[in-house]
PDB file of C-alpha atoms and ligand atoms in Angstrom:
ATOM      1  CA  UNK A   2       7.202 -11.300 -14.783  1.00  0.00           C
ATOM      2  CA  UNK A   3       8.166  -8.964 -11.819  1.00  0.00           C
ATOM      3  CA  UNK A   4       8.421 -10.374  -8.174  1.00  0.00           C
ATOM      4  CA  UNK A   5       7.878  -8.785  -4.854  1.00  0.00           C
ATOM      5  CA  UNK A   6      11.120  -7.406  -3.438  1.00  0.00           C
ATOM      6  CA  UNK A   7      12.175  -8.128   0.152  1.00  0.00           C
ATOM      7  CA  UNK A   8      13.426  -5.591   2.660  1.00  0.00           C
ATOM      8  CA  UNK A   9      17.238  -5.587   1.888  1.00  0.00           C
ATOM      9  CA  UNK A  10      16.544  -4.484  -1.726  1.00  0.00           C
ATOM     10  CA  UNK A  11      17.706  -0.776  -2.197  1.00  0.00           C
ATOM     11  CA  UNK A  12      14.708   0.115  -4.273  1.00  0.00           C
ATOM     12  CA  UNK A  13      12.314  -0.121  -1.319  1.00  0.00           C
ATOM     13  CA  UNK A  14      14.548   2.831   0.183  1.00  0.00           C
ATOM     14  CA  UNK A  15      14.125   5.154  -2.738  1.00  0.00           C
ATOM     15  CA  UNK A  16      11.839   8.246  -2.933  1.00  0.00           C
ATOM     16  CA  UNK A  17       9.718   7.135  -5.764  1.00  0.00           C
ATOM     17  CA  UNK A  18       9.069   9.455  -8.667  1.00  0.00           C
ATOM     18  CA  UNK A  19       5.711  10.875  -9.660  1.00  0.00           C
ATOM     19  CA  UNK A  20       4.063   9.659 -12.750  1.00  0.00           C
ATOM     20  CA  UNK A  21       3.961  12.226 -15.546  1.00  0.00           C
ATOM     21  CA  UNK A  22       0.272  13.111 -16.354  1.00  0.00           C
ATOM     22  CA  UNK A  23       0.780  12.024 -19.948  1.00  0.00           C
ATOM     23  CA  UNK A  24       2.167   8.665 -18.900  1.00  0.00           C
ATOM     24  CA  UNK A  25      -0.870   7.564 -16.672  1.00  0.00           C
ATOM     25  CA  UNK A  26      -2.674   5.705 -19.331  1.00  0.00           C
ATOM     26  CA  UNK A  27       0.522   4.489 -21.072  1.00  0.00           C
ATOM     27  CA  UNK A  28       1.066   0.771 -21.904  1.00  0.00           C
ATOM     28  CA  UNK A  29       4.082   0.818 -19.488  1.00  0.00           C
ATOM     29  CA  UNK A  30       2.004   2.137 -16.497  1.00  0.00           C
ATOM     30  CA  UNK A  31      -0.857  -0.224 -17.396  1.00  0.00           C
ATOM     31  CA  UNK A  32       1.417  -3.220 -17.103  1.00  0.00           C
ATOM     32  CA  UNK A  33       2.916  -2.238 -13.899  1.00  0.00           C
ATOM     33  CA  UNK A  34      -0.587  -2.060 -12.258  1.00  0.00           C
ATOM     34  CA  UNK A  35      -1.595  -5.178 -13.829  1.00  0.00           C
ATOM     35  CA  UNK A  36       1.492  -6.997 -12.260  1.00  0.00           C
ATOM     36  CA  UNK A  37       0.961  -5.328  -8.946  1.00  0.00           C
ATOM     37  CA  UNK A  38      -2.749  -6.609  -8.891  1.00  0.00           C
ATOM     38  CA  UNK A  39      -1.562 -10.126 -10.097  1.00  0.00           C
ATOM     39  CA  UNK A  40       1.294 -10.178  -7.266  1.00  0.00           C
ATOM     40  CA  UNK A  41      -0.885  -8.961  -4.537  1.00  0.00           C
ATOM     41  CA  UNK A  42      -3.842 -11.279  -5.563  1.00  0.00           C
ATOM     42  CA  UNK A  43      -1.431 -14.261  -5.450  1.00  0.00           C
ATOM     43  CA  UNK A  44      -0.812 -13.703  -1.742  1.00  0.00           C
ATOM     44  CA  UNK A  45      -3.948 -14.700   0.077  1.00  0.00           C
ATOM     45  CA  UNK A  46      -3.521 -12.097   3.053  1.00  0.00           C
ATOM     46  CA  UNK A  47      -2.656  -9.156   0.749  1.00  0.00           C
ATOM     47  CA  UNK A  48      -4.642  -5.992   1.229  1.00  0.00           C
ATOM     48  CA  UNK A  49      -2.507  -3.530  -0.885  1.00  0.00           C
ATOM     49  CA  UNK A  50       0.799  -3.095  -2.698  1.00  0.00           C
ATOM     50  CA  UNK A  51       3.113  -0.209  -3.677  1.00  0.00           C
ATOM     51  CA  UNK A  52       5.016  -0.013  -6.935  1.00  0.00           C
ATOM     52  CA  UNK A  53       8.444  -0.051  -5.441  1.00  0.00           C
ATOM     53  CA  UNK A  54       7.632  -3.440  -3.839  1.00  0.00           C
ATOM     54  CA  UNK A  55       7.685  -4.971  -7.457  1.00  0.00           C
ATOM     55  CA  UNK A  56      10.749  -2.928  -8.226  1.00  0.00           C
ATOM     56  CA  UNK A  57       9.242   0.136  -9.854  1.00  0.00           C
ATOM     57  CA  UNK A  58      10.331   3.378  -8.267  1.00  0.00           C
ATOM     58  CA  UNK A  59       7.062   5.335  -9.141  1.00  0.00           C
ATOM     59  CA  UNK A  60       4.240   6.703  -7.031  1.00  0.00           C
ATOM     60  CA  UNK A  61       1.540   4.249  -7.402  1.00  0.00           C
ATOM     61  CA  UNK A  62      -0.170   1.971  -4.863  1.00  0.00           C
ATOM     62  CA  UNK A  63      -3.069  -0.574  -5.410  1.00  0.00           C
ATOM     63  CA  UNK A  64      -5.511  -1.772  -3.001  1.00  0.00           C
ATOM     64  CA  UNK A  65      -6.936  -5.359  -3.483  1.00  0.00           C
ATOM     65  CA  UNK A  66     -10.571  -6.320  -3.960  1.00  0.00           C
ATOM     66  CA  UNK A  67     -10.220  -8.154  -0.587  1.00  0.00           C
ATOM     67  CA  UNK A  68     -10.272  -4.626   1.128  1.00  0.00           C
ATOM     68  CA  UNK A  69     -13.768  -4.114  -0.484  1.00  0.00           C
ATOM     69  CA  UNK A  70     -15.092  -7.386   0.887  1.00  0.00           C
ATOM     70  CA  UNK A  71     -13.450  -6.847   4.390  1.00  0.00           C
ATOM     71  CA  UNK A  72     -14.833  -3.510   4.677  1.00  0.00           C
ATOM     72  CA  UNK A  73     -18.114  -4.109   2.712  1.00  0.00           C
ATOM     73  CA  UNK A  74     -17.528  -1.100   0.631  1.00  0.00           C
ATOM     74  CA  UNK A  75     -17.588  -1.904  -2.992  1.00  0.00           C
ATOM     75  CA  UNK A  76     -16.844   1.726  -3.874  1.00  0.00           C
ATOM     76  CA  UNK A  77     -13.281   1.716  -2.611  1.00  0.00           C
ATOM     77  CA  UNK A  78     -10.962   3.006  -5.283  1.00  0.00           C
ATOM     78  CA  UNK A  79      -8.301   0.241  -6.261  1.00  0.00           C
ATOM     79  CA  UNK A  80      -5.587   2.380  -7.975  1.00  0.00           C
ATOM     80  CA  UNK A  81      -4.033   5.408  -6.520  1.00  0.00           C
ATOM     81  CA  UNK A  82      -1.470   7.333  -8.745  1.00  0.00           C
ATOM     82  CA  UNK A  83       0.565  10.186  -7.258  1.00  0.00           C
ATOM     83  CA  UNK A  84      -1.302   9.992  -3.836  1.00  0.00           C
ATOM     84  CA  UNK A  85      -1.044  12.510  -1.243  1.00  0.00           C
ATOM     85  CA  UNK A  86      -2.358  12.809   2.223  1.00  0.00           C
ATOM     86  CA  UNK A  87      -4.385  16.012   2.374  1.00  0.00           C
ATOM     87  CA  UNK A  88      -5.774  15.714   5.962  1.00  0.00           C
ATOM     88  CA  UNK A  89      -4.829  13.527   8.807  1.00  0.00           C
ATOM     89  CA  UNK A  90      -6.460  13.343  12.367  1.00  0.00           C
ATOM     90  CA  UNK A  91      -4.263  14.283  15.339  1.00  0.00           C
ATOM     91  CA  UNK A  92      -5.896  11.340  16.903  1.00  0.00           C
ATOM     92  CA  UNK A  93      -3.361   8.322  16.381  1.00  0.00           C
ATOM     93  CA  UNK A  94      -3.861   4.765  17.068  1.00  0.00           C
ATOM     94  CA  UNK A  95      -1.206   1.776  17.402  1.00  0.00           C
ATOM     95  CA  UNK A  96      -2.279  -0.601  14.735  1.00  0.00           C
ATOM     96  CA  UNK A  97      -0.921  -4.191  13.967  1.00  0.00           C
ATOM     97  CA  UNK A  98       0.907  -4.261  10.744  1.00  0.00           C
ATOM     98  CA  UNK A  99       2.640  -6.593   8.328  1.00  0.00           C
ATOM     99  CA  UNK A 100       4.312  -6.194   4.876  1.00  0.00           C
ATOM    100  CA  UNK A 101       4.669  -8.300   1.795  1.00  0.00           C
ATOM    101  CA  UNK A 102       8.187  -6.946   1.512  1.00  0.00           C
ATOM    102  CA  UNK A 103       8.934  -7.748   5.379  1.00  0.00           C
ATOM    103  CA  UNK A 104       8.278 -11.395   5.588  1.00  0.00           C
ATOM    104  CA  UNK A 105       7.182 -12.492   8.346  1.00  0.00           C
ATOM    105  CA  UNK A 106       7.549  -9.599  10.877  1.00  0.00           C
ATOM    106  CA  UNK A 107       4.560  -7.913  12.592  1.00  0.00           C
ATOM    107  CA  UNK A 108       4.515  -5.004  14.835  1.00  0.00           C
ATOM    108  CA  UNK A 109       2.429  -2.060  16.135  1.00  0.00           C
ATOM    109  CA  UNK A 110       2.661   1.351  14.207  1.00  0.00           C
ATOM    110  CA  UNK A 111       0.990   4.534  15.321  1.00  0.00           C
ATOM    111  CA  UNK A 112      -1.181   5.744  12.570  1.00  0.00           C
ATOM    112  CA  UNK A 113      -3.531   8.584  12.257  1.00  0.00           C
ATOM    113  CA  UNK A 114      -7.091   7.346  12.753  1.00  0.00           C
ATOM    114  CA  UNK A 115      -8.497   9.231   9.877  1.00  0.00           C
ATOM    115  CA  UNK A 116      -6.912  10.419   6.687  1.00  0.00           C
ATOM    116  CA  UNK A 117      -7.932  12.061   3.317  1.00  0.00           C
ATOM    117  CA  UNK A 118      -6.022  11.144   0.187  1.00  0.00           C
ATOM    118  CA  UNK A 119      -6.031  12.777  -3.168  1.00  0.00           C
ATOM    119  CA  UNK A 120      -4.860  10.801  -6.235  1.00  0.00           C
ATOM    120  CA  UNK A 121      -5.294   9.990  -9.867  1.00  0.00           C
ATOM    121  CA  UNK A 122      -7.098   6.780 -10.999  1.00  0.00           C
ATOM    122  CA  UNK A 123      -5.777   4.862 -13.974  1.00  0.00           C
ATOM    123  CA  UNK A 124      -7.733   6.951 -16.434  1.00  0.00           C
ATOM    124  CA  UNK A 125      -6.154  10.063 -15.038  1.00  0.00           C
ATOM    125  CA  UNK A 126      -9.064  11.388 -13.131  1.00  0.00           C
ATOM    126  CA  UNK A 127      -8.468  13.081  -9.900  1.00  0.00           C
ATOM    127  CA  UNK A 128     -10.256  11.824  -6.847  1.00  0.00           C
ATOM    128  CA  UNK A 129     -10.457  12.304  -3.100  1.00  0.00           C
ATOM    129  CA  UNK A 130     -11.086   9.666  -0.631  1.00  0.00           C
ATOM    130  CA  UNK A 131     -11.389   9.742   3.059  1.00  0.00           C
ATOM    131  CA  UNK A 132     -10.787   6.771   5.197  1.00  0.00           C
ATOM    132  CA  UNK A 133     -10.672   5.517   8.762  1.00  0.00           C
ATOM    133  CA  UNK A 134      -9.615   2.260  10.379  1.00  0.00           C
ATOM    134  CA  UNK A 135      -7.956  -0.399   8.188  1.00  0.00           C
ATOM    135  CA  UNK A 136      -8.248   1.726   5.015  1.00  0.00           C
ATOM    136  CA  UNK A 137      -6.506   4.839   6.658  1.00  0.00           C
ATOM    137  CA  UNK A 138      -3.848   2.466   7.896  1.00  0.00           C
ATOM    138  CA  UNK A 139      -3.391   1.050   4.452  1.00  0.00           C
ATOM    139  CA  UNK A 140      -3.153   4.553   2.874  1.00  0.00           C
ATOM    140  CA  UNK A 141      -0.505   5.559   5.252  1.00  0.00           C
ATOM    141  CA  UNK A 142       1.587   2.278   4.988  1.00  0.00           C
ATOM    142  CA  UNK A 143       1.490   2.615   1.217  1.00  0.00           C
ATOM    143  CA  UNK A 144       2.423   6.241   0.918  1.00  0.00           C
ATOM    144  CA  UNK A 145       5.333   5.396   3.430  1.00  0.00           C
ATOM    145  CA  UNK A 146       6.486   2.804   0.645  1.00  0.00           C
ATOM    146  CA  UNK A 147       6.560   5.595  -1.926  1.00  0.00           C
ATOM    147  CA  UNK A 148       8.899   7.606   0.443  1.00  0.00           C
ATOM    148  CA  UNK A 149      11.269   4.669   1.060  1.00  0.00           C
ATOM    149  CA  UNK A 150       9.838   3.912   4.562  1.00  0.00           C
ATOM    150  CA  UNK A 151       9.084   0.493   5.750  1.00  0.00           C
ATOM    151  CA  UNK A 152       6.777  -0.181   8.785  1.00  0.00           C
ATOM    152  CA  UNK A 153       9.608  -1.788  10.913  1.00  0.00           C
ATOM    153  CA  UNK A 154      11.271   1.582  10.876  1.00  0.00           C
ATOM    154  CA  UNK A 155       8.536   2.886  13.267  1.00  0.00           C
ATOM    155  CA  UNK A 156       7.273  -0.260  14.756  1.00  0.00           C
ATOM    156  CA  UNK A 157       6.976  -1.388  18.398  1.00  0.00           C
ATOM    157  CA  UNK A 158       6.613  -5.059  19.667  1.00  0.00           C
ATOM    158  CA  UNK A 159       8.002  -6.553  16.509  1.00  0.00           C
ATOM    159  CA  UNK A 160       7.538 -10.231  16.261  1.00  0.00           C
ATOM    160  CA  UNK A 161       8.448 -12.907  13.678  1.00  0.00           C
ATOM    161  CA  UNK A 162       5.240 -14.912  13.074  1.00  0.00           C
ATOM    162  CA  UNK A 163       4.521 -17.903  10.771  1.00  0.00           C
ATOM    163  CA  UNK A 164       1.718 -17.295   8.087  1.00  0.00           C
ATOM    164  CA  UNK A 165      -1.677 -16.856   9.435  1.00  0.00           C
ATOM    165  CA  UNK A 166      -4.959 -16.011   7.501  1.00  0.00           C
ATOM    166  CA  UNK A 167      -6.029 -13.621  10.236  1.00  0.00           C
ATOM    167  CA  UNK A 168      -3.265 -11.135   9.196  1.00  0.00           C
ATOM    168  CA  UNK A 169      -3.377  -8.541   6.595  1.00  0.00           C
ATOM    169  CA  UNK A 170      -0.435  -7.912   4.389  1.00  0.00           C
ATOM    170  CA  UNK A 171       0.400  -4.498   2.443  1.00  0.00           C
TER     171      UNK A 171
HETATM  172 ZN1   ZN B 220       4.265  -2.912   2.983  1.00  0.00          ZN
END
């Protein structure tokens, strides 16, 4: 069983590799996605997780079911393979952030208010999803992970806070 890496692990600083199209439905990728879901679901505050956070330097992130509930949007895709941001608003907002790999720090990060992401699902089908607010923040935080970036690299007002159900972890 894999586990969630913490911030000193060098895998978190690598540029993750794209998943080859013929590998998307492979057993290996399926098992990585299943472990990502399992590990994120085990953290009661998790909203998303990226593959490098469980030690796999490949371009995948997963959004948890919790986000569908929080945003009351049951149609939010959960698996994003080789995601790219195709559009981002110039308008930015400082948003409160935490990270499953940076326990227990929180800080404010400036994020584009709206983004559009293009990605493949676990069946290899390409899709496009626009997002604002929390979901836009998640997309940007997770794609940063795929590029070796942690939120504390750009955060202001960083504080060490004990576990709290009000916070969202990515
Ligand atoms: Zn994170």
